[in-house]
C-alpha positions as a Python dict, from the first residue, in 0.01 Angstrom:
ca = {
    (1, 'X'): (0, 0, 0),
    (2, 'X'): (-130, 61, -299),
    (3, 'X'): (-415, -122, -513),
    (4, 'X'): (-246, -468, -490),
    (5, 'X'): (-313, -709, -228),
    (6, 'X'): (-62, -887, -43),
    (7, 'X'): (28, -1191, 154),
    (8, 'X'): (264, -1225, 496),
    (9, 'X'): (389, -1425, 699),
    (10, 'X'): (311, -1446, 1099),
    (11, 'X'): (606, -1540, 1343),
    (12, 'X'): (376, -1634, 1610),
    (13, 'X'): (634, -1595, 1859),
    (14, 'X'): (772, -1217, 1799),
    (15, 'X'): (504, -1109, 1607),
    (16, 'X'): (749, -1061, 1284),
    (17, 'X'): (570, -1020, 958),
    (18, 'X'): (785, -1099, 644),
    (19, 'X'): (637, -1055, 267),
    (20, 'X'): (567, -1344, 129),
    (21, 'X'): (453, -1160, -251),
    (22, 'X'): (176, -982, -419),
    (23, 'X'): (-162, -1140, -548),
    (24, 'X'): (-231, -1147, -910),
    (25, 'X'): (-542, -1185, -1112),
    (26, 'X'): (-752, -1013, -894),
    (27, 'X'): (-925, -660, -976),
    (28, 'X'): (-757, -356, -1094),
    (29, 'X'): (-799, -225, -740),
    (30, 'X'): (-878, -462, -490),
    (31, 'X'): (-1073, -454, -171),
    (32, 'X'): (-1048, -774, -26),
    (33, 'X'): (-1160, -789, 326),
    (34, 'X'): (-1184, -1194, 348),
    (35, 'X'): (-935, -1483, 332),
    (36, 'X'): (-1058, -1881, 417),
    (37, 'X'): (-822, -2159, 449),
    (38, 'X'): (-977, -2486, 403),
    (39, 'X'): (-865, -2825, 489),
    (40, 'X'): (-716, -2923, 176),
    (41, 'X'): (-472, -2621, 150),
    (42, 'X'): (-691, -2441, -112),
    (43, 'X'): (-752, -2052, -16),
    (44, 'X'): (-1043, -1796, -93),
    (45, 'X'): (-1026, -1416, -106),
    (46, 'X'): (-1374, -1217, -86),
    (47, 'X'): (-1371, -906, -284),
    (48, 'X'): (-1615, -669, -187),
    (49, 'X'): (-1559, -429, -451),
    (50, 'X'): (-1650, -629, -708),
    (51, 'X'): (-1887, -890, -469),
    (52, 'X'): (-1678, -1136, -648),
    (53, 'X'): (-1502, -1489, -428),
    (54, 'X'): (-1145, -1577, -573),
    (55, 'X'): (-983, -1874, -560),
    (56, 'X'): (-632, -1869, -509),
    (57, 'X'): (-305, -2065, -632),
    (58, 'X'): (3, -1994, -523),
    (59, 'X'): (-9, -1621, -560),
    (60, 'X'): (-272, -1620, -814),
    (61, 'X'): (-603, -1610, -807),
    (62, 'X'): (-863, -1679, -1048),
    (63, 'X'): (-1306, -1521, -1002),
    (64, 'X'): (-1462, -1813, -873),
    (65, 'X'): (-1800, -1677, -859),
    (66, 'X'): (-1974, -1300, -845),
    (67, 'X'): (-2227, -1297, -508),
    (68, 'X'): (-2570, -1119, -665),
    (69, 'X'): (-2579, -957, -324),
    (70, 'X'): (-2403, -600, -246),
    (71, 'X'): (-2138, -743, 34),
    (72, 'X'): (-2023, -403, 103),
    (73, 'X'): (-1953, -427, 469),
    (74, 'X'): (-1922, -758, 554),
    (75, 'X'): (-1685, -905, 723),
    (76, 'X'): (-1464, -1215, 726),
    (77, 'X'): (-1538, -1600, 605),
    (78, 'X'): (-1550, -1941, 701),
    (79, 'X'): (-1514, -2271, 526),
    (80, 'X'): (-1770, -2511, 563),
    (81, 'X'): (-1567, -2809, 590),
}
């Protein structure tokens, strides 16, 4: 909704989604298609608007680094653990 991005909550067993709140820090309006998980807790949202990977805190996040590649259409990430 919108040109913010933001973050739910799954109950796995109905299927209920509840808000959790909205990102901040990203771009003006976002088109993040990607969100990794990796073992320590820390989160990553790809942007492919701006080919730029976040790094997220809490509900903040914060340009880790801008791909030199055009990423418009991909899809998803993974975490090399």
């Amino acid at each position: 909704q919108g040109s913010q991005n933001r973050l739910y909550t799954v109950n796995l067993a109905t299927g209920a989604t509840t808000l959790v709140g909205l990102f901040t820090g990203g771009p003006s309006t976002p088109t993040s298609i990607g969100l990794a998980i990796d073992s320590s807790g820390a989160f990553y949202v790809h942007d492919q608007g701006t080919d730029t990977i976040f790094r997220g805190e809490g509900l903040t996040l914060s340009p880790l680094y801008t791909l030199a590649e055009d990423t418009f259409s991909s899809q998803g990430m993974t975490i090399d653990w």
